Amino acid sequence: AELHRVVRKGGSVVLTSLNSESPWAERRLKEGEDGHTLFQNIMFRSPDELAALVPGKATVKTVIHFLKSEDPYRVHEIERQGNESGKDTGAFVALSWSKS
């Protein structure tokens, strides 16, 4: 509500978060459970949760569909496949929306 209030008509807002549906977020939450203070009280959002925060239609995308352990030579192909298939489990989720 506050972002909607302060953005000018025709203005855009971009929000990003670690995607709660990604293996990356699962790992960070586990680190928090294991005592890592940075991740003990953190909240990550899913694509649907981010979209529900804004009024109207938003564009939501995820990126980084590969894991840290992946073969570096396959990363480009894994990312391309994730983007083409519209996977919503990429490590980061970004949302953009314009105020009309």
Coordinates of C-alpha atoms in Angstrom, one line a residue, residues 19 22 28 32 39 62 69 88 96:
N19 CA 12.3 -17.0 -4.0
S22 CA 13.8 -22.3 -4.7
R28 CA 19.4 -20.3 3.6
G32 CA 19.2 -20.1 10.0
F39 CA 19.0 -16.1 8.2
T62 CA 12.5 -15.9 -11.7
S69 CA 26.9 -27.5 -7.5
D88 CA 8.9 -20.3 -11.1
S96 CA 7.5 -5.1 -11.7

